[in-house]
Short mmCIF file of N, CA, C and O in Angstrom, two decimals:
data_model
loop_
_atom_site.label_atom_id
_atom_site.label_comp_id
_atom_site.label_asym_id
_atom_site.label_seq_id
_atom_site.Cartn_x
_atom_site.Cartn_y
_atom_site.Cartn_z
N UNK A 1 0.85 -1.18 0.00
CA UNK A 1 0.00 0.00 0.00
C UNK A 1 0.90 1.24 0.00
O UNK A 1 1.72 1.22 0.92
N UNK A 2 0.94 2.17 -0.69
CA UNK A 2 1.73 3.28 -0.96
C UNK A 2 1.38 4.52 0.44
O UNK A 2 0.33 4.68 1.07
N UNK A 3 2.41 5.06 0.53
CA UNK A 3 2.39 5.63 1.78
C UNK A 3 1.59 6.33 2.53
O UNK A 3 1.54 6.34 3.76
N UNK A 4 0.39 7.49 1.07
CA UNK A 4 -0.17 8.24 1.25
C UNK A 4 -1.27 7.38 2.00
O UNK A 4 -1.67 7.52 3.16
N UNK A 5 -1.64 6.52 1.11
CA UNK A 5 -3.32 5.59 1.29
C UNK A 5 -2.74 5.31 2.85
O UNK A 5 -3.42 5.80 3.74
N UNK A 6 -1.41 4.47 3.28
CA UNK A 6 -1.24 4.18 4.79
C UNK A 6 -1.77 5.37 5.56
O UNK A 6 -2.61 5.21 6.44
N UNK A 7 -1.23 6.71 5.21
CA UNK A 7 -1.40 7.40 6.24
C UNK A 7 -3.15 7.63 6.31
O UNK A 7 -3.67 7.66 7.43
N UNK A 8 -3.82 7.74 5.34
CA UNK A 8 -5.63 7.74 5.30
C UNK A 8 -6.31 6.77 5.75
O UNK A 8 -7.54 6.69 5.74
N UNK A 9 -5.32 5.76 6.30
CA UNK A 9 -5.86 4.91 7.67
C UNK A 9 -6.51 5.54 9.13
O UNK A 9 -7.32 4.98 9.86
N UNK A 10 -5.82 7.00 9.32
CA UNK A 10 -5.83 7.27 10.95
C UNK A 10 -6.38 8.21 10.24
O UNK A 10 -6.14 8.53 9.08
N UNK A 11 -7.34 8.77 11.23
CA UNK A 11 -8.66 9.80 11.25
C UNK A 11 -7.87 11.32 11.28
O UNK A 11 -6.67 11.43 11.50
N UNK A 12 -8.38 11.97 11.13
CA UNK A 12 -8.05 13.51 10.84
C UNK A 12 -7.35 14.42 11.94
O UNK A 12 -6.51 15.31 11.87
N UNK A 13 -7.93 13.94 12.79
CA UNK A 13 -7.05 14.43 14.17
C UNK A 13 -5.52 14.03 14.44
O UNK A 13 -4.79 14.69 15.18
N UNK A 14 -5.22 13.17 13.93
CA UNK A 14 -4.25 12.31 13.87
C UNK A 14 -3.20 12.84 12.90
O UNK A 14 -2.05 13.20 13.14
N UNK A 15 -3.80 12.80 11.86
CA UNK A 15 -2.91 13.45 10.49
C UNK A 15 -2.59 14.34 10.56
O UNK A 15 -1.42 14.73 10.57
N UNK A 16 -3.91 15.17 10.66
CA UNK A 16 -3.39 16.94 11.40
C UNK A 16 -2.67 17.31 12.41
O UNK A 16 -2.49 18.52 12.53
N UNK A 17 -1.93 16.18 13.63
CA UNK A 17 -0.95 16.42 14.71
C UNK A 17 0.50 15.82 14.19
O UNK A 17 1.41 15.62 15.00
N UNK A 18 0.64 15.57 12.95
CA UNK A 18 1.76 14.86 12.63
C UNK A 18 3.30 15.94 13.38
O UNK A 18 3.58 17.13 13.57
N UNK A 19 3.80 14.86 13.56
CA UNK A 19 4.93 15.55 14.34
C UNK A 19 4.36 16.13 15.95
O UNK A 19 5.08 17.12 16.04
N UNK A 20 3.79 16.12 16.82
CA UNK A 20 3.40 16.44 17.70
C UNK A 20 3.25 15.31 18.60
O UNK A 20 3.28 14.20 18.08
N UNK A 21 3.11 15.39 19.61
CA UNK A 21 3.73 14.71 21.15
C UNK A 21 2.26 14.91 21.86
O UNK A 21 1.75 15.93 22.32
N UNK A 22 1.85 13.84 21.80
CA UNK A 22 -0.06 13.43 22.51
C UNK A 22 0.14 12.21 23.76
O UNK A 22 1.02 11.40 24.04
N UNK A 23 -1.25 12.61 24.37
CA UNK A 23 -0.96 11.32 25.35
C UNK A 23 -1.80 11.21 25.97
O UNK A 23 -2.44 12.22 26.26
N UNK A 24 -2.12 10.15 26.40
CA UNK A 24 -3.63 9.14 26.55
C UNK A 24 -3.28 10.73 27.97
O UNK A 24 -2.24 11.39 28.05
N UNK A 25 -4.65 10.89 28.93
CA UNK A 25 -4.66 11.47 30.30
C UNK A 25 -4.15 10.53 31.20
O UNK A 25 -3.50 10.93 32.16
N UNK A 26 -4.37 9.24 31.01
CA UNK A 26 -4.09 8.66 32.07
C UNK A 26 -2.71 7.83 32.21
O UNK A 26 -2.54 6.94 33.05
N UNK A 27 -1.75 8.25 31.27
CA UNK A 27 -0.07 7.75 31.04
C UNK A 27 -0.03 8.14 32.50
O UNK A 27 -0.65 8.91 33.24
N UNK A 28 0.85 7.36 32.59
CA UNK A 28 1.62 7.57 33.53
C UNK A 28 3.04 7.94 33.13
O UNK A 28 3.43 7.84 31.97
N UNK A 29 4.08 8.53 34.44
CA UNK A 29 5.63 9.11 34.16
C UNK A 29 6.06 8.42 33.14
O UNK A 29 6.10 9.02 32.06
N UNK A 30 6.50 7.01 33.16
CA UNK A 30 7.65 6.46 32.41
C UNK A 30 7.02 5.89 31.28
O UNK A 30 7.54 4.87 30.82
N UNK A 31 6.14 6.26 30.81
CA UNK A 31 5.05 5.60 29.33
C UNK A 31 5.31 7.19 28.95
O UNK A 31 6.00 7.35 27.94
N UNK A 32 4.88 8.33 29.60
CA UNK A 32 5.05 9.59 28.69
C UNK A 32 6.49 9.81 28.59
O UNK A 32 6.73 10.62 27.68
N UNK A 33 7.56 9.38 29.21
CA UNK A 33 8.86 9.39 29.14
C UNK A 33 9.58 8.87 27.97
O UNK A 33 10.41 9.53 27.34
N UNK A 34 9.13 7.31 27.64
CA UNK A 34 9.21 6.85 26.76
C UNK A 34 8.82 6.94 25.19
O UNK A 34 9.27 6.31 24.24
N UNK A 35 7.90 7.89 25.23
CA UNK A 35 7.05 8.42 24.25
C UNK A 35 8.00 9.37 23.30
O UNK A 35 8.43 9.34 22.15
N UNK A 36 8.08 10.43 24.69
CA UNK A 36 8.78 11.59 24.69
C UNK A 36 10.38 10.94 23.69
O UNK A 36 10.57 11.38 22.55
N UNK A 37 11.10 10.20 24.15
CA UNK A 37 12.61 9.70 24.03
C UNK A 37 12.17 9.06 22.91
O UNK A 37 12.72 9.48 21.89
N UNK A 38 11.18 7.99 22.68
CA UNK A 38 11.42 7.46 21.35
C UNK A 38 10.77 8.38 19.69
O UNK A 38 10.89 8.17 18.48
N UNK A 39 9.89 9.70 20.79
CA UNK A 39 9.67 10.39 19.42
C UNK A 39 11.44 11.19 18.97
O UNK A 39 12.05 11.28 17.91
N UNK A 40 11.74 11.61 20.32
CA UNK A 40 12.97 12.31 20.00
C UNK A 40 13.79 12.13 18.68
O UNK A 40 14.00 12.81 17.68
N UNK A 41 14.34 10.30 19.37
CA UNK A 41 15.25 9.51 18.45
C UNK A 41 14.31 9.99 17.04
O UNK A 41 14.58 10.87 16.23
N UNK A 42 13.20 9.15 17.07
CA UNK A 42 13.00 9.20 15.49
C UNK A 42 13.16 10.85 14.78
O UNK A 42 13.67 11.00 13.67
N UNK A 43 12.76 11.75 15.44
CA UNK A 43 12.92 13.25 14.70
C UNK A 43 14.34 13.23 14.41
O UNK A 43 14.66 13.52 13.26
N UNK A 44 15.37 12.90 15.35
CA UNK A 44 16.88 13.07 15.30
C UNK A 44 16.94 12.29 13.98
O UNK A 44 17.71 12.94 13.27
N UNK A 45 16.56 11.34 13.38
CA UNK A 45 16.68 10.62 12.62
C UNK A 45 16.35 10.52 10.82
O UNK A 45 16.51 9.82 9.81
N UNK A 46 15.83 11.67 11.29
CA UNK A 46 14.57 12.34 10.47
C UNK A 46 12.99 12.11 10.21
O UNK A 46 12.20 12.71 9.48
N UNK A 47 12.84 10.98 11.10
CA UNK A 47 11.52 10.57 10.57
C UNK A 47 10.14 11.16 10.86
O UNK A 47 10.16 11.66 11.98
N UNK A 48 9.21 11.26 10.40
CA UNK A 48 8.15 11.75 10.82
C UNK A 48 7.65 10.78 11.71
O UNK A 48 8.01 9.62 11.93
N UNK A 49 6.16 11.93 12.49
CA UNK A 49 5.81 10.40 13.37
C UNK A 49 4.47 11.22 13.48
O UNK A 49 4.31 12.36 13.05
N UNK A 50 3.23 10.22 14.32
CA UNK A 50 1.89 10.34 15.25
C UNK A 50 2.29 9.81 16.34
O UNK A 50 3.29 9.13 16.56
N UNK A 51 1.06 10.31 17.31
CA UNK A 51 1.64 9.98 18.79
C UNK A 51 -0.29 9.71 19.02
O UNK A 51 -1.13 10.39 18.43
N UNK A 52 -0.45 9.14 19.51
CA UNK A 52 -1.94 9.05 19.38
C UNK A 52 -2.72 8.23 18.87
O UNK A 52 -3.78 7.82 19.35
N UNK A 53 -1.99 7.83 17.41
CA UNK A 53 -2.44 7.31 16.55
C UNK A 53 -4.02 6.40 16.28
O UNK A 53 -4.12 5.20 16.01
N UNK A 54 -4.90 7.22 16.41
CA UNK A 54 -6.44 6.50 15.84
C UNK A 54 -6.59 5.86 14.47
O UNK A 54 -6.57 6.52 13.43
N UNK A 55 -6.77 4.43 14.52
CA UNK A 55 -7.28 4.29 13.41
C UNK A 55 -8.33 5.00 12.72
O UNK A 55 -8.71 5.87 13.49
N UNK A 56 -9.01 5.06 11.60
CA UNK A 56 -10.30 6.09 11.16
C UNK A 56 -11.83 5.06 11.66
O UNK A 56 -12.81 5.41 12.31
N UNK A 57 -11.48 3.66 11.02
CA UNK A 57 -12.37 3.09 11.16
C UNK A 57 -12.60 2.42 12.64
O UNK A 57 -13.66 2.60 13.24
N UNK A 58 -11.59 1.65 13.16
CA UNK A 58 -11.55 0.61 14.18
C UNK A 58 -11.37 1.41 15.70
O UNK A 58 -11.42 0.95 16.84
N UNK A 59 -11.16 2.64 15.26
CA UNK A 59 -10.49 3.74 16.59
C UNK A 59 -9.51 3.12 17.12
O UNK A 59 -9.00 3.68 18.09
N UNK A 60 -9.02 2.01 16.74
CA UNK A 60 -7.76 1.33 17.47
C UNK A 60 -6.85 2.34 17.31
O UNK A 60 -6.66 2.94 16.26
N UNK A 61 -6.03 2.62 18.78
CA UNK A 61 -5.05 3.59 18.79
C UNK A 61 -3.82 3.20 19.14
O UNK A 61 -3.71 2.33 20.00
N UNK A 62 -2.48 3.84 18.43
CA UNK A 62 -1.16 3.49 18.47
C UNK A 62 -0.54 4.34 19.49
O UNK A 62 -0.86 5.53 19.54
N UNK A 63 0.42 3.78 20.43
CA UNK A 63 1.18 5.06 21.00
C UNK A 63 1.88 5.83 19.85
O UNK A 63 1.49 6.91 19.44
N UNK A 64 3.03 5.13 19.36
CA UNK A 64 3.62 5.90 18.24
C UNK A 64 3.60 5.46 16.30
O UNK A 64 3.33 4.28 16.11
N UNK A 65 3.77 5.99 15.46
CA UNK A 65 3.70 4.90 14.37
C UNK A 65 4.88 6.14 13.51
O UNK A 65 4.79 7.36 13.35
N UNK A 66 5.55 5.52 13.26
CA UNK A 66 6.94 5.56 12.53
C UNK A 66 6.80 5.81 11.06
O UNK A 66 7.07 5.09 10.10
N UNK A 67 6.23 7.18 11.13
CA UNK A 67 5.75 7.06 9.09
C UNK A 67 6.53 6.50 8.10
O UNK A 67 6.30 5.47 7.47
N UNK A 68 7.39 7.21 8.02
CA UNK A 68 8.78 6.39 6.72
C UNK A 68 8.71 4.47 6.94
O UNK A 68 8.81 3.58 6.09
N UNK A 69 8.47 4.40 8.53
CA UNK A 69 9.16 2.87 8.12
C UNK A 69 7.92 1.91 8.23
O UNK A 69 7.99 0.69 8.16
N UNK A 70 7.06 2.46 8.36
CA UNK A 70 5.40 1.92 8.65
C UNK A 70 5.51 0.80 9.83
O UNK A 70 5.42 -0.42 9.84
N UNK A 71 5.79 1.94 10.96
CA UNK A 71 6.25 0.97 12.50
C UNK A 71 5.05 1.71 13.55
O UNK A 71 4.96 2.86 13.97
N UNK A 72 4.36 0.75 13.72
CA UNK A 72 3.54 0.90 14.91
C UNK A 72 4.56 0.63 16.20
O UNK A 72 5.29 -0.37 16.25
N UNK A 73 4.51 1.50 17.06
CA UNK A 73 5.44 1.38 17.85
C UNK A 73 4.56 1.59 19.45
O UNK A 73 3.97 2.64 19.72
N UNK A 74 4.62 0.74 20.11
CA UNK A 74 3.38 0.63 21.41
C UNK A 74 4.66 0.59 22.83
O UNK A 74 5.70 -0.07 22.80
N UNK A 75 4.35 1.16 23.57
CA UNK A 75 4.61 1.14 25.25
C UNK A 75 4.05 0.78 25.91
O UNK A 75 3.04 1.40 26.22
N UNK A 76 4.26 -0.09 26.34
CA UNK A 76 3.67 -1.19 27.46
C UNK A 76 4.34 -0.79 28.85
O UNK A 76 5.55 -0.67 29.00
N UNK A 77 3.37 -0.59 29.86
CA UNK A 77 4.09 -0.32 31.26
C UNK A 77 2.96 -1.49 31.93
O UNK A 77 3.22 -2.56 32.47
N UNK A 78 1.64 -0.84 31.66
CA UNK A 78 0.92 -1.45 32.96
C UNK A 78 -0.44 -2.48 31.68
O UNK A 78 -1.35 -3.22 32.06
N UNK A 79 -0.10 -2.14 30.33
CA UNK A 79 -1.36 -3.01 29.59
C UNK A 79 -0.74 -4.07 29.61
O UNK A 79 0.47 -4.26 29.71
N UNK A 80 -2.16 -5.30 29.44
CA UNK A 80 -1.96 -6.67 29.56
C UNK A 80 -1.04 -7.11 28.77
O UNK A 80 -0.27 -6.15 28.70
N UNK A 81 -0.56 -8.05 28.02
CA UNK A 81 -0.13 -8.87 26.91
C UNK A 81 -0.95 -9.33 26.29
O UNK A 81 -0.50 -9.87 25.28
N UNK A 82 -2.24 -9.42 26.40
CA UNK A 82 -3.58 -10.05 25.60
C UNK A 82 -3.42 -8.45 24.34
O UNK A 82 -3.30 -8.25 23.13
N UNK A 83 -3.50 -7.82 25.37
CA UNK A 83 -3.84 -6.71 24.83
C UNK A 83 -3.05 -5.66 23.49
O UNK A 83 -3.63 -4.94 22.67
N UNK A 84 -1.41 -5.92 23.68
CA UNK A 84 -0.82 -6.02 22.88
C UNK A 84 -0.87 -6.51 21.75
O UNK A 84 -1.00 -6.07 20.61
N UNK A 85 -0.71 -8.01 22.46
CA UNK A 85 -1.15 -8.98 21.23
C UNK A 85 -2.58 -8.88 20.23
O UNK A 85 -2.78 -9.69 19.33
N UNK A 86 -3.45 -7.82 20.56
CA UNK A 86 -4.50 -7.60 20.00
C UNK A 86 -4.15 -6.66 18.83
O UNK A 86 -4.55 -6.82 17.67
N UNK A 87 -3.29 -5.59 19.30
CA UNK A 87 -2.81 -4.53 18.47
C UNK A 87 -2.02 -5.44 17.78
O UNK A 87 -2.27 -5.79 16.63
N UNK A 88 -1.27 -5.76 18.29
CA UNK A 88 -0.12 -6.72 16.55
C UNK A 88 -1.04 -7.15 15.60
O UNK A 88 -1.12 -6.75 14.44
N UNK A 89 -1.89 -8.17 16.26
CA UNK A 89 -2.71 -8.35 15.27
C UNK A 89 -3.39 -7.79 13.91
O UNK A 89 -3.48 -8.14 12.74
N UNK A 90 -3.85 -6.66 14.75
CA UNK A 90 -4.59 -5.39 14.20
C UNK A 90 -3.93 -4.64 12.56
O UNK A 90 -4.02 -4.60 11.33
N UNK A 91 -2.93 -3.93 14.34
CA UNK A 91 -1.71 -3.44 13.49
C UNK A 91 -0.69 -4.40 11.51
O UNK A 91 -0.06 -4.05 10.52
N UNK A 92 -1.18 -5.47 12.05
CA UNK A 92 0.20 -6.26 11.11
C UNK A 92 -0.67 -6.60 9.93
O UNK A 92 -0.38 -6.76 8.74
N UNK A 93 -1.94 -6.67 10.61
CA UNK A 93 -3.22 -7.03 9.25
C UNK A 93 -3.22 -5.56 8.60
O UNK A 93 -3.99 -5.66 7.64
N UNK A 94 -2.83 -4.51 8.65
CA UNK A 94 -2.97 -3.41 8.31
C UNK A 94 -1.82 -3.11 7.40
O UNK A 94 -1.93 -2.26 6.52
N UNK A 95 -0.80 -3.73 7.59
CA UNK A 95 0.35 -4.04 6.55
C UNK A 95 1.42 -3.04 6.93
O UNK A 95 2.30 -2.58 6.19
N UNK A 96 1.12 -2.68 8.68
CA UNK A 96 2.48 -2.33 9.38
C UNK A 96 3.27 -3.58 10.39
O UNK A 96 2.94 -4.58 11.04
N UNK A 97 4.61 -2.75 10.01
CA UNK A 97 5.32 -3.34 11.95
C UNK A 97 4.94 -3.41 13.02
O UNK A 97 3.72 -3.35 13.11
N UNK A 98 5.46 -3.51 13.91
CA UNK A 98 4.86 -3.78 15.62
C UNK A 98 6.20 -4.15 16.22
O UNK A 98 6.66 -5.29 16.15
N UNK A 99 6.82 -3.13 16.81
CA UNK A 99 7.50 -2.87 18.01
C UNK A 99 7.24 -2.62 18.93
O UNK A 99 6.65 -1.54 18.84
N UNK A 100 7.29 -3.07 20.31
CA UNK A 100 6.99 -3.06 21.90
C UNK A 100 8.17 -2.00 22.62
O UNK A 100 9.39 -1.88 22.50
N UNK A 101 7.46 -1.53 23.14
CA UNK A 101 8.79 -0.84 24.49
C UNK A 101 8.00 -1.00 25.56
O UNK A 101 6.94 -0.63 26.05
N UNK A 102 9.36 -2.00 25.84
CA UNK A 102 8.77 -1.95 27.93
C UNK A 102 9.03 -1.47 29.04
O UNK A 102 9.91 -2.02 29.71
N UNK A 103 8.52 -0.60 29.43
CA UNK A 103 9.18 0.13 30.74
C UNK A 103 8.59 0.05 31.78
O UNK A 103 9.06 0.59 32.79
#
C-alpha cells in the first residue's frame, strides 16, 4: 500500500498532529517518558511520526507509528499482553510493523 493511502488509515485528528507529542490522560511518568525519548530519536533521525495514533475506522489507537518505516510502535508499562497482542494483530493485518517498548 503506498504511503499516502497508509497514512488515510488514521482519522483527521491524527494526520493533522503529525509531528506532535499526545498522550492518553491517564499515562503515567515512564510511558510519557518513553514516548517523549522514542519520538525524540525518530525526529533526530529524520523521521516523521503520530503519537496518538487513531485508526479512522476501528479507533484502534497506536502510541507511536513511525511514518517512513510503517512501525507501529506501542509502550507497554501497565497493559496486559492479551492486549498487545491484539494490536499486533490489528496493526500487522494493516500491513504495518509492531515494536513493543517496555518500561
Amino acid at each position: 500500500m503506498a504511503q499516502d493511502k497508509k497514512l488515510m488509515l488514521f482519522d483527521y485528528e491524527t494526520r493533522r498532529n503529525k509531528g506532535q507529542i499526545r498522550f492518553d490522560p491517564k499515562s503515567k511518568d515512564m510511558h510519557m517518558k518513553a514516548v517523549i525519548d522514542t519520538c525524540w530519536n525518530l525526529s533526530k533521525q529524520g523521521h516523521e511520526f503520530f503519537t496518538r495514533a487513531r485508526h479512522a475506522k476501528s479507533g484502534t489507537c497506536a502510541d507511536i507509528v513511525d511514518i517512513p518505516w510503517h512501525t507501529i510502535i506501542e509502550v507497554q508499562d501497565s497493559e496486559k499482553d492479551a492486549s498487545i497482542e491484539r494490536k499486533r494483530k490489528f496493526w500487522e493485518g494493516e500491513g504495518f510493523s509492531f515494536e513493543v517498548i517496555r518500561v
